[in-house]
GROMACS .gro file of N, CA, C and O in nm:
model
  280
    1UNK      N    1   9.593  14.507  19.915
    1UNK     CA    2   9.462  14.506  19.975
    1UNK      C    3   9.406  14.648  19.969
    1UNK      O    4   9.476  14.745  19.995
    2UNK      N    5   9.279  14.658  19.937
    2UNK     CA    6   9.216  14.789  19.925
    2UNK      C    7   9.169  14.840  20.061
    2UNK      O    8   9.159  14.764  20.158
    3UNK      N    9   9.138  14.967  20.067
    3UNK     CA   10   9.079  15.027  20.188
    3UNK      C   11   8.954  14.950  20.227
    3UNK      O   12   8.931  14.922  20.345
    4UNK      N   13   8.873  14.915  20.128
    4UNK     CA   14   8.747  14.847  20.156
    4UNK      C   15   8.771  14.707  20.211
    4UNK      O   16   8.702  14.663  20.303
    5UNK      N   17   8.868  14.636  20.157
    5UNK     CA   18   8.899  14.502  20.207
    5UNK      C   19   8.949  14.508  20.350
    5UNK      O   20   8.914  14.423  20.432
    6UNK      N   21   9.028  14.609  20.383
    6UNK     CA   22   9.074  14.626  20.521
    6UNK      C   23   8.954  14.650  20.613
    6UNK      O   24   8.944  14.589  20.720
    7UNK      N   25   8.863  14.736  20.573
    7UNK     CA   26   8.742  14.763  20.651
    7UNK      C   27   8.660  14.635  20.668
    7UNK      O   28   8.611  14.606  20.777
    8UNK      N   29   8.647  14.558  20.561
    8UNK     CA   30   8.569  14.434  20.564
    8UNK      C   31   8.630  14.334  20.662
    8UNK      O   32   8.559  14.273  20.743
    9UNK      N   33   8.761  14.320  20.658
    9UNK     CA   34   8.828  14.227  20.748
    9UNK      C   35   8.807  14.270  20.893
    9UNK      O   36   8.777  14.187  20.980
   10UNK      N   37   8.820  14.399  20.919
   10UNK     CA   38   8.799  14.448  21.056
   10UNK      C   39   8.655  14.431  21.102
   10UNK      O   40   8.628  14.402  21.218
   11UNK      N   41   8.560  14.449  21.011
   11UNK     CA   42   8.418  14.442  21.047
   11UNK      C   43   8.367  14.299  21.061
   11UNK      O   44   8.273  14.274  21.137
   12UNK      N   45   8.427  14.206  20.986
   12UNK     CA   46   8.371  14.071  20.981
   12UNK      C   47   8.467  13.962  21.028
   12UNK      O   48   8.422  13.851  21.057
   13UNK      N   49   8.596  13.990  21.028
   13UNK     CA   50   8.693  13.890  21.068
   13UNK      C   51   8.725  13.786  20.962
   13UNK      O   52   8.786  13.684  20.992
   14UNK      N   53   8.687  13.810  20.838
   14UNK     CA   54   8.713  13.715  20.731
   14UNK      C   55   8.859  13.725  20.685
   14UNK      O   56   8.930  13.819  20.719
   15UNK      N   57   8.901  13.628  20.604
   15UNK     CA   58   9.036  13.633  20.548
   15UNK      C   59   9.040  13.723  20.424
   15UNK      O   60   8.937  13.772  20.378
   16UNK      N   61   9.159  13.743  20.370
   16UNK     CA   62   9.177  13.835  20.258
   16UNK      C   63   9.099  13.792  20.133
   16UNK      O   64   9.037  13.875  20.067
   17UNK      N   65   9.099  13.663  20.102
   17UNK     CA   66   9.027  13.618  19.983
   17UNK      C   67   8.877  13.643  19.998
   17UNK      O   68   8.812  13.692  19.906
   18UNK      N   69   8.822  13.611  20.115
   18UNK     CA   70   8.679  13.634  20.136
   18UNK      C   71   8.648  13.784  20.135
   18UNK      O   72   8.541  13.825  20.090
   19UNK      N   73   8.742  13.866  20.182
   19UNK     CA   74   8.721  14.011  20.177
   19UNK      C   75   8.707  14.059  20.033
   19UNK      O   76   8.627  14.148  20.005
   20UNK      N   77   8.781  13.998  19.941
   20UNK     CA   78   8.768  14.033  19.800
   20UNK      C   79   8.629  13.997  19.749
   20UNK      O   80   8.566  14.076  19.678
   21UNK      N   81   8.582  13.878  19.783
   21UNK     CA   82   8.448  13.837  19.742
   21UNK      C   83   8.342  13.929  19.802
   21UNK      O   84   8.247  13.969  19.734
   22UNK      N   85   8.358  13.960  19.928
   22UNK     CA   86   8.260  14.045  19.997
   22UNK      C   87   8.258  14.185  19.935
   22UNK      O   88   8.151  14.242  19.915
   23UNK      N   89   8.375  14.239  19.902
   23UNK     CA   90   8.378  14.370  19.835
   23UNK      C   91   8.301  14.364  19.704
   23UNK      O   92   8.222  14.454  19.673
   24UNK      N   93   8.319  14.259  19.629
   24UNK     CA   94   8.246  14.243  19.503
   24UNK      C   95   8.095  14.232  19.527
   24UNK      O   96   8.016  14.295  19.456
   25UNK      N   97   8.056  14.157  19.627
   25UNK     CA   98   7.913  14.144  19.660
   25UNK      C   99   7.855  14.279  19.701
   25UNK      O  100   7.744  14.315  19.662
   26UNK      N  101   7.932  14.354  19.778
   26UNK     CA  102   7.885  14.487  19.819
   26UNK      C  103   7.861  14.576  19.697
   26UNK      O  104   7.760  14.647  19.689
   27UNK      N  105   7.954  14.574  19.603
   27UNK     CA  106   7.942  14.658  19.483
   27UNK      C  107   7.825  14.615  19.395
   27UNK      O  108   7.749  14.698  19.346
   28UNK      N  109   7.814  14.483  19.374
   28UNK     CA  110   7.720  14.433  19.273
   28UNK      C  111   7.583  14.394  19.326
   28UNK      O  112   7.485  14.407  19.254
   29UNK      N  113   7.577  14.345  19.448
   29UNK     CA  114   7.450  14.293  19.498
   29UNK      C  115   7.382  14.384  19.600
   29UNK      O  116   7.260  14.381  19.613
   30UNK      N  117   7.461  14.462  19.672
   30UNK     CA  118   7.401  14.546  19.777
   30UNK      C  119   7.380  14.689  19.727
   30UNK      O  120   7.269  14.740  19.730
   31UNK      N  121   7.488  14.752  19.683
   31UNK     CA  122   7.477  14.892  19.642
   31UNK      C  123   7.454  14.910  19.491
   31UNK      O  124   7.410  15.016  19.449
   32UNK      N  125   7.485  14.811  19.412
   32UNK     CA  126   7.472  14.820  19.266
   32UNK      C  127   7.546  14.943  19.213
   32UNK      O  128   7.497  15.012  19.122
   33UNK      N  129   7.661  14.971  19.273
   33UNK     CA  130   7.734  15.093  19.239
   33UNK      C  131   7.873  15.086  19.300
   33UNK      O  132   7.911  14.988  19.362
   34UNK      N  133   7.943  15.196  19.286
   34UNK     CA  134   8.072  15.209  19.352
   34UNK      C  135   8.050  15.226  19.502
   34UNK      O  136   7.938  15.253  19.547
   35UNK      N  137   8.156  15.211  19.578
   35UNK     CA  138   8.144  15.219  19.723
   35UNK      C  139   8.185  15.354  19.779
   35UNK      O  140   8.156  15.384  19.895
   36UNK      N  141   8.248  15.437  19.700
   36UNK     CA  142   8.309  15.560  19.751
   36UNK      C  143   8.209  15.664  19.804
   36UNK      O  144   8.249  15.753  19.877
   37UNK      N  145   8.084  15.652  19.775
   37UNK     CA  146   7.986  15.751  19.823
   37UNK      C  147   7.916  15.705  19.950
   37UNK      O  148   7.831  15.777  20.004
   38UNK      N  149   7.953  15.588  20.004
   38UNK     CA  150   7.890  15.535  20.125
   38UNK      C  151   7.961  15.585  20.251
   38UNK      O  152   8.081  15.605  20.250
   39UNK      N  153   7.886  15.599  20.357
   39UNK     CA  154   7.947  15.633  20.485
   39UNK      C  155   8.015  15.508  20.541
   39UNK      O  156   7.983  15.395  20.502
   40UNK      N  157   8.104  15.529  20.635
   40UNK     CA  158   8.173  15.415  20.697
   40UNK      C  159   8.072  15.322  20.765
   40UNK      O  160   8.083  15.199  20.755
   41UNK      N  161   7.974  15.378  20.833
   41UNK     CA  162   7.873  15.296  20.900
   41UNK      C  163   7.796  15.210  20.801
   41UNK      O  164   7.770  15.092  20.828
   42UNK      N  165   7.760  15.266  20.688
   42UNK     CA  166   7.689  15.188  20.586
   42UNK      C  167   7.778  15.081  20.527
   42UNK      O  168   7.731  14.971  20.496
   43UNK      N  169   7.906  15.111  20.511
   43UNK     CA  170   7.999  15.011  20.459
   43UNK      C  171   8.013  14.894  20.556
   43UNK      O  172   8.015  14.778  20.513
   44UNK      N  173   8.020  14.924  20.684
   44UNK     CA  174   8.031  14.817  20.784
   44UNK      C  175   7.906  14.730  20.783
   44UNK      O  176   7.915  14.606  20.783
   45UNK      N  177   7.789  14.793  20.781
   45UNK     CA  178   7.664  14.715  20.776
   45UNK      C  179   7.657  14.631  20.648
   45UNK      O  180   7.618  14.514  20.652
   46UNK      N  181   7.697  14.689  20.537
   46UNK     CA  182   7.695  14.616  20.410
   46UNK      C  183   7.794  14.501  20.412
   46UNK      O  184   7.766  14.394  20.356
   47UNK      N  185   7.910  14.520  20.473
   47UNK     CA  186   8.010  14.412  20.482
   47UNK      C  187   7.953  14.294  20.558
   47UNK      O  188   7.970  14.178  20.518
   48UNK      N  189   7.884  14.321  20.667
   48UNK     CA  190   7.825  14.213  20.747
   48UNK      C  191   7.714  14.142  20.670
   48UNK      O  192   7.703  14.020  20.673
   49UNK      N  193   7.635  14.219  20.598
   49UNK     CA  194   7.529  14.160  20.515
   49UNK      C  195   7.590  14.078  20.403
   49UNK      O  196   7.545  13.966  20.374
   50UNK      N  197   7.693  14.131  20.338
   50UNK     CA  198   7.759  14.060  20.228
   50UNK      C  199   7.826  13.932  20.276
   50UNK      O  200   7.828  13.832  20.203
   51UNK      N  201   7.877  13.931  20.398
   51UNK     CA  202   7.937  13.808  20.453
   51UNK      C  203   7.830  13.699  20.466
   51UNK      O  204   7.856  13.582  20.436
   52UNK      N  205   7.711  13.738  20.507
   52UNK     CA  206   7.600  13.642  20.515
   52UNK      C  207   7.560  13.595  20.376
   52UNK      O  208   7.530  13.477  20.356
   53UNK      N  209   7.559  13.687  20.280
   53UNK     CA  210   7.527  13.648  20.142
   53UNK      C  211   7.632  13.552  20.088
   53UNK      O  212   7.598  13.455  20.018
   54UNK      N  213   7.758  13.576  20.117
   54UNK     CA  214   7.864  13.487  20.072
   54UNK      C  215   7.841  13.346  20.124
   54UNK      O  216   7.853  13.248  20.050
   55UNK      N  217   7.807  13.334  20.251
   55UNK     CA  218   7.777  13.203  20.309
   55UNK      C  219   7.658  13.137  20.238
   55UNK      O  220   7.660  13.017  20.209
   56UNK      N  221   7.556  13.216  20.208
   56UNK     CA  222   7.439  13.163  20.138
   56UNK      C  223   7.476  13.120  19.996
   56UNK      O  224   7.431  13.015  19.949
   57UNK      N  225   7.557  13.199  19.928
   57UNK     CA  226   7.600  13.163  19.793
   57UNK      C  227   7.678  13.033  19.794
   57UNK      O  228   7.661  12.948  19.707
   58UNK      N  229   7.764  13.017  19.893
   58UNK     CA  230   7.844  12.895  19.902
   58UNK      C  231   7.758  12.773  19.934
   58UNK      O  232   7.796  12.662  19.900
   59UNK      N  233   7.647  12.792  19.999
   59UNK     CA  234   7.561  12.679  20.032
   59UNK      C  235   7.472  12.638  19.914
   59UNK      O  236   7.413  12.531  19.917
   60UNK      N  237   7.464  12.720  19.812
   60UNK     CA  238   7.385  12.690  19.692
   60UNK      C  239   7.476  12.619  19.592
   60UNK      O  240   7.572  12.678  19.542
   61UNK      N  241   7.449  12.491  19.561
   61UNK     CA  242   7.536  12.417  19.471
   61UNK      C  243   7.556  12.484  19.334
   61UNK      O  244   7.662  12.471  19.274
   62UNK      N  245   7.458  12.558  19.288
   62UNK     CA  246   7.470  12.624  19.158
   62UNK      C  247   7.566  12.742  19.163
   62UNK      O  248   7.621  12.782  19.060
   63UNK      N  249   7.590  12.800  19.280
   63UNK     CA  250   7.676  12.917  19.293
   63UNK      C  251   7.808  12.889  19.363
   63UNK      O  252   7.900  12.971  19.357
   64UNK      N  253   7.819  12.775  19.428
   64UNK     CA  254   7.935  12.747  19.512
   64UNK      C  255   8.067  12.757  19.437
   64UNK      O  256   8.167  12.801  19.493
   65UNK      N  257   8.071  12.722  19.311
   65UNK     CA  258   8.194  12.727  19.233
   65UNK      C  259   8.246  12.869  19.208
   65UNK      O  260   8.364  12.887  19.181
   66UNK      N  261   8.159  12.966  19.217
   66UNK     CA  262   8.200  13.104  19.194
   66UNK      C  263   8.269  13.164  19.316
   66UNK      O  264   8.337  13.265  19.305
   67UNK      N  265   8.248  13.105  19.433
   67UNK     CA  266   8.303  13.158  19.558
   67UNK      C  267   8.372  13.047  19.636
   67UNK      O  268   8.326  13.006  19.741
   68UNK      N  269   8.483  12.995  19.583
   68UNK     CA  270   8.550  12.884  19.655
   68UNK      C  271   8.603  12.929  19.790
   68UNK      O  272   8.630  13.047  19.812
   69UNK      N  273   8.616  12.834  19.879
   69UNK     CA  274   8.670  12.861  20.012
   69UNK      C  275   8.822  12.866  20.006
   69UNK      O  276   8.884  12.800  19.925
   70UNK      N  277   8.877  12.948  20.092
   70UNK     CA  278   9.023  12.964  20.097
   70UNK      C  279   9.087  12.841  20.156
   70UNK      O  280   9.034  12.768  20.229
   0.00000   0.00000   0.00000
């Protein structure tokens, strides 16, 4: 588990698999970059936003297959 996944789990309470998806969403959809230049506060806010995006992606039938539930 990465540092970011640990932070995501602590900030959102998700499981390890969802933390991996959320980390990917943070990199690709929120910051469009690496995460290492973000402050901890921004990472926590982004994790919470990404968790909401993950739920939205799963509710979209066209995207649900990319983010299966654990």
